[in-house]
Amino acid sequence: MRFTGTESYVAGKDLMVAVNAAITLERPLLVKGEPGTGKTELAFQIAAALGLRLIQWTVKSTTKAAQGLYEYDAVSRLRDSQLGDARVNDIRNYIRPGKLWEAFASEERVVLLIDEIDKADIEFPNDLLQELDRMAFDVYETDETISAKHRPIVIITSNNEKELPDAFLRRCFFHYIQFPDPETLARIVDVHHPGIKQDLVRAALTQFYEIREQPGVKKKPSTSEALDWIRLLVAEDIEAKDLRESPSKGLPKLAGALLKNEQDVHLFERLAFMSRGRG
């Protein structure tokens, strides 16, 4: 069972090595990188390439590790007992399985995506250590143990918003997705926009990287934003010659797809004003 990429996802050799190493070691693959570099999409593509079902657990700031195992709905049980509902006699009626339970109980191997783990409380990763190591956990209310029938392929993503505990990192295989170079990004564009005019791609990517490398840019545009921008350029039938002007001499066309805060918009407006002054 090896991952070699898919037709719709351009995976570098180092990324494929990382995925296959994690599968061989049966360790979670921790993927970091700038937002918009395809970390979440990677899990979907691994599942598609290997013919496996994907189970996605999207982590929020309020998410607790125990929710991935199960939740006991004591409030519903109390209400039902007051109403004389016969279901209260079986506590299992009030156990709500979480995403880890679903992955462990699956009759076939699955890909389990724990998405944006760094959004949760700092204790969240530590609270999952034992379960990810043992591939099992205890349900105390029913005095049973849920063990993985087939060890899932675990993909964990992080935007590096906070440091993860060393004990957690030791149990993962780590890979950082570098921002793609112009050649790789051009290949990604071709996958998403087959048949696109290559002179438009070259002009658009030249301007895109000028924006990313402009000193003072607060929020650099991501891969996904580049794809959205180029999609708009195609939809508006904009020609390559219309993009050859440097972004420092004026706002780029359809700038809202690339510049996502007023500071960056003002930066390029000031650069354009200074450029006209020099002219």
Coordinates of C-alpha atoms in Angstrom, one line a residue:
M1 CA 0.0 0.0 0.0
R2 CA 2.0 3.0 -1.3
F3 CA 1.0 6.5 -2.2
T4 CA 2.3 7.9 -5.5
G5 CA 0.1 10.9 -5.9
T6 CA -3.0 11.3 -8.0
E7 CA -3.9 13.0 -11.3
S8 CA -5.5 15.9 -9.4
Y9 CA -2.8 16.4 -6.8
V10 CA 0.8 17.3 -7.5
A11 CA 2.8 15.6 -4.8
G12 CA 6.6 16.1 -4.6
K13 CA 8.9 13.2 -4.1
D14 CA 9.7 14.2 -0.5
L15 CA 6.0 14.3 0.3
M16 CA 5.3 10.9 -1.2
V17 CA 8.3 9.5 0.8
A18 CA 6.8 11.0 4.0
V19 CA 3.4 9.5 3.5
N20 CA 4.7 6.1 2.7
A21 CA 7.2 6.2 5.7
A22 CA 4.3 7.0 8.0
I23 CA 2.2 4.1 6.6
T24 CA 5.2 1.7 7.0
L25 CA 5.9 2.8 10.5
E26 CA 2.2 2.9 11.4
R27 CA 2.7 6.4 12.9
P28 CA 0.5 9.4 12.5
L29 CA 1.8 11.8 9.7
L30 CA 2.0 15.3 11.1
V31 CA 1.8 17.8 8.2
K32 CA 2.7 21.5 8.6
G33 CA 2.9 24.3 6.1
E34 CA 1.5 27.7 5.2
P35 CA -2.3 27.8 5.0
G36 CA -3.5 26.9 1.5
T37 CA -0.7 24.6 0.6
G38 CA -2.9 21.5 0.4
K39 CA -2.4 19.9 3.8
T40 CA -6.1 19.0 4.3
E41 CA -6.5 18.0 0.6
L42 CA -3.5 15.6 1.0
A43 CA -5.6 13.3 3.3
F44 CA -8.5 13.3 0.7
Q45 CA -6.0 12.4 -2.0
I46 CA -4.3 9.6 0.0
A47 CA -7.8 8.1 0.6
A48 CA -8.7 8.4 -3.1
A49 CA -5.3 6.9 -4.3
L50 CA -5.5 4.0 -1.9
G51 CA -9.2 3.3 -2.3
L52 CA -9.9 3.9 1.4
R53 CA -12.7 5.8 3.2
L54 CA -11.9 9.1 4.7
I55 CA -13.0 10.1 8.2
Q56 CA -12.5 13.8 8.9
W57 CA -12.3 15.3 12.4
T58 CA -12.1 19.1 12.2
V59 CA -10.6 20.5 15.3
K60 CA -11.9 23.8 16.8
S61 CA -10.8 26.0 19.7
T62 CA -13.5 24.4 21.9
T63 CA -12.8 20.8 20.8
K64 CA -11.8 18.3 23.5
A65 CA -9.8 15.2 22.9
A66 CA -12.5 13.1 24.6
Q67 CA -15.0 14.1 21.9
G68 CA -13.0 12.1 19.4
L69 CA -13.6 9.0 21.5
Y70 CA -17.2 9.4 22.6
E71 CA -19.6 11.6 24.6
Y72 CA -21.9 10.4 27.3
D73 CA -25.2 12.3 27.1
A74 CA -26.2 12.4 30.8
V75 CA -28.7 15.2 30.3
S76 CA -30.8 13.2 27.8
R77 CA -30.7 10.2 30.1
L78 CA -31.9 12.2 33.0
R79 CA -34.7 13.7 30.9
D80 CA -35.8 10.3 29.6
S81 CA -35.8 8.9 33.2
Q82 CA -38.2 11.6 34.3
L83 CA -40.4 10.8 31.3
G84 CA -40.3 7.1 32.1
D85 CA -38.6 6.1 28.9
A86 CA -37.5 2.5 28.8
R87 CA -34.3 3.4 27.0
V88 CA -32.7 4.6 30.3
N89 CA -32.2 0.9 31.3
D90 CA -29.4 0.6 28.7
I91 CA -26.7 3.3 29.1
R92 CA -25.4 2.5 25.6
N93 CA -28.3 4.5 24.2
Y94 CA -26.6 7.6 25.5
I95 CA -23.1 7.0 24.3
R96 CA -22.3 9.0 21.2
P97 CA -19.2 7.6 19.3
G98 CA -16.6 10.1 18.1
K99 CA -14.5 10.1 15.0
L100 CA -11.7 7.9 16.6
W101 CA -14.3 5.3 17.6
E102 CA -15.7 5.4 14.1
A103 CA -12.2 4.8 12.6
F104 CA -11.4 2.0 15.1
A105 CA -14.7 0.2 14.6
S106 CA -14.6 0.3 10.8
E107 CA -14.7 -3.0 9.1
E108 CA -12.0 -1.9 6.6
R109 CA -8.9 0.3 6.9
V110 CA -9.6 4.0 6.7
V111 CA -7.8 7.3 6.5
L112 CA -8.4 9.4 9.7
L113 CA -7.8 13.1 9.2
I114 CA -7.3 15.2 12.4
D115 CA -7.5 18.6 10.9
E116 CA -5.8 21.8 12.4
I117 CA -4.8 20.2 15.7
D118 CA -3.1 23.4 16.7
K119 CA -6.4 25.2 17.1
A120 CA -7.3 23.2 20.2
D121 CA -6.1 23.6 23.8
I122 CA -2.4 22.8 24.4
E123 CA -3.4 19.6 26.3
F124 CA -5.4 18.3 23.3
P125 CA -2.5 16.4 21.7
N126 CA -1.3 15.0 25.0
D127 CA -4.8 13.7 25.7
L128 CA -4.6 11.6 22.5
L129 CA -1.2 10.1 23.1
Q130 CA -2.3 6.8 24.7
E131 CA -5.2 6.2 22.3
L132 CA -3.0 6.8 19.2
D133 CA -0.3 4.5 20.6
R134 CA -2.6 1.7 21.7
M135 CA -5.1 2.1 19.0
A136 CA -7.6 1.5 21.7
F137 CA -9.5 3.2 24.5
D138 CA -11.8 2.4 27.3
V139 CA -15.5 3.3 27.6
Y140 CA -15.8 3.6 31.4
E141 CA -19.6 3.9 31.4
T142 CA -20.0 0.5 29.8
D143 CA -16.8 -1.1 31.0
E144 CA -15.6 -2.1 27.5
T145 CA -12.5 -1.4 25.4
I146 CA -12.8 -0.2 21.8
S147 CA -9.8 -1.5 19.8
A148 CA -9.0 -0.8 16.2
K149 CA -10.0 -3.6 13.9
H150 CA -7.7 -2.2 11.3
R151 CA -5.0 0.4 12.1
P152 CA -6.1 3.6 10.4
I153 CA -3.7 5.8 8.4
V154 CA -3.7 8.9 10.6
I155 CA -3.0 12.3 9.0
I156 CA -2.7 15.3 11.3
T157 CA -2.5 18.9 10.0
S158 CA -1.2 22.0 11.8
N159 CA -0.9 25.6 10.7
N160 CA 1.8 26.2 13.3
E161 CA -0.4 28.5 15.4
K162 CA 1.0 27.0 18.5
E163 CA 3.8 24.6 19.4
L164 CA 2.9 21.0 19.9
P165 CA 4.2 19.0 22.9
D166 CA 7.5 17.1 22.5
A167 CA 5.9 13.8 23.7
F168 CA 3.3 14.1 20.9
L169 CA 5.9 15.0 18.2
R170 CA 8.0 11.9 19.1
R171 CA 5.1 9.7 18.1
C172 CA 4.6 11.3 14.7
F173 CA 6.4 11.2 11.4
F174 CA 6.8 14.9 10.4
H175 CA 6.7 16.6 7.1
Y176 CA 6.7 20.4 6.2
I177 CA 5.0 21.2 2.9
Q178 CA 7.2 23.9 1.4
F179 CA 5.6 26.6 -0.7
P180 CA 5.8 25.4 -4.3
D181 CA 8.4 27.0 -6.6
P182 CA 7.1 28.6 -9.8
E183 CA 7.7 25.4 -11.8
T184 CA 5.7 23.2 -9.4
L185 CA 2.9 25.8 -9.1
A186 CA 2.7 25.9 -12.9
R187 CA 2.1 22.1 -12.8
I188 CA -0.6 22.6 -10.2
V189 CA -2.3 25.3 -12.3
D190 CA -2.2 22.9 -15.3
V191 CA -3.9 20.2 -13.3
H192 CA -6.7 22.5 -12.2
H193 CA -7.0 24.4 -15.5
P194 CA -6.1 22.0 -18.3
G195 CA -5.6 23.7 -21.7
I196 CA -4.9 27.2 -20.1
K197 CA -2.8 29.6 -22.2
Q198 CA 0.8 29.2 -21.0
D199 CA 1.6 32.9 -21.6
L200 CA -1.2 33.8 -19.2
V201 CA 0.2 31.3 -16.6
R202 CA 3.7 32.7 -16.9
A203 CA 2.5 36.3 -16.6
A204 CA 0.2 35.5 -13.7
L205 CA 2.8 33.5 -11.7
T206 CA 5.4 36.2 -12.3
Q207 CA 3.1 38.8 -10.8
F208 CA 1.9 36.4 -8.1
Y209 CA 5.5 35.7 -6.8
E210 CA 6.3 39.5 -7.0
I211 CA 3.4 40.0 -4.6
R212 CA 4.5 37.3 -2.3
E213 CA 8.1 38.6 -2.2
Q214 CA 7.2 42.2 -1.8
P215 CA 8.7 43.5 1.5
G216 CA 6.0 44.5 4.0
V217 CA 3.3 42.2 2.8
K218 CA 1.4 41.1 5.9
K219 CA -0.5 38.1 4.5
K220 CA 1.2 36.4 1.6
P221 CA -1.2 34.9 -0.9
S222 CA -1.4 31.1 -0.8
T223 CA -1.5 28.3 -3.4
S224 CA -5.3 28.1 -3.2
E225 CA -5.6 31.9 -3.7
A226 CA -3.3 31.7 -6.7
L227 CA -5.6 29.1 -8.2
D228 CA -8.7 31.2 -7.4
W229 CA -7.1 34.3 -9.0
I230 CA -6.1 32.5 -12.2
R231 CA -9.6 31.0 -12.4
L232 CA -11.0 34.5 -12.3
L233 CA -8.5 35.7 -14.9
V234 CA -9.7 33.0 -17.3
A235 CA -13.3 33.7 -16.5
E236 CA -12.8 37.4 -17.3
D237 CA -10.8 36.6 -20.5
I238 CA -7.9 38.7 -19.3
E239 CA -4.8 38.4 -21.6
A240 CA -1.2 37.9 -20.5
K241 CA -0.3 41.4 -21.8
D242 CA -2.7 42.9 -19.4
L243 CA -0.7 41.5 -16.5
R244 CA 2.8 42.4 -17.4
E245 CA 2.7 45.6 -15.4
S246 CA 4.5 45.1 -12.1
P247 CA 2.1 45.0 -9.1
S248 CA 4.3 47.7 -7.4
K249 CA 3.0 50.1 -10.1
G250 CA -0.6 49.5 -9.4
L251 CA -3.0 47.1 -7.7
P252 CA -3.1 43.7 -9.5
K253 CA -6.2 42.9 -11.5
L254 CA -8.9 41.3 -9.4
A255 CA -6.8 42.0 -6.3
G256 CA -9.4 40.8 -3.9
A257 CA -8.5 37.2 -4.7
L258 CA -4.9 37.8 -3.6
L259 CA -4.8 40.7 -1.1
K260 CA -6.9 39.9 2.0
N261 CA -6.4 42.8 4.3
E262 CA -6.4 46.6 4.1
Q263 CA -2.8 46.9 5.1
D264 CA -1.6 45.0 2.0
V265 CA -4.0 46.9 -0.3
H266 CA -2.7 50.2 1.1
L267 CA 0.9 49.0 0.6
F268 CA 0.5 48.4 -3.1
E269 CA -1.5 51.7 -3.4
R270 CA 1.4 53.6 -1.9
L271 CA 3.9 51.7 -4.1
A272 CA 1.8 52.7 -7.2
F273 CA 1.7 56.3 -6.0
M274 CA 5.5 56.4 -5.5
S275 CA 6.0 54.8 -8.9
R276 CA 3.8 57.4 -10.6
G277 CA 5.7 60.2 -8.8
R278 CA 9.0 58.9 -10.0
G279 CA 7.6 58.6 -13.5

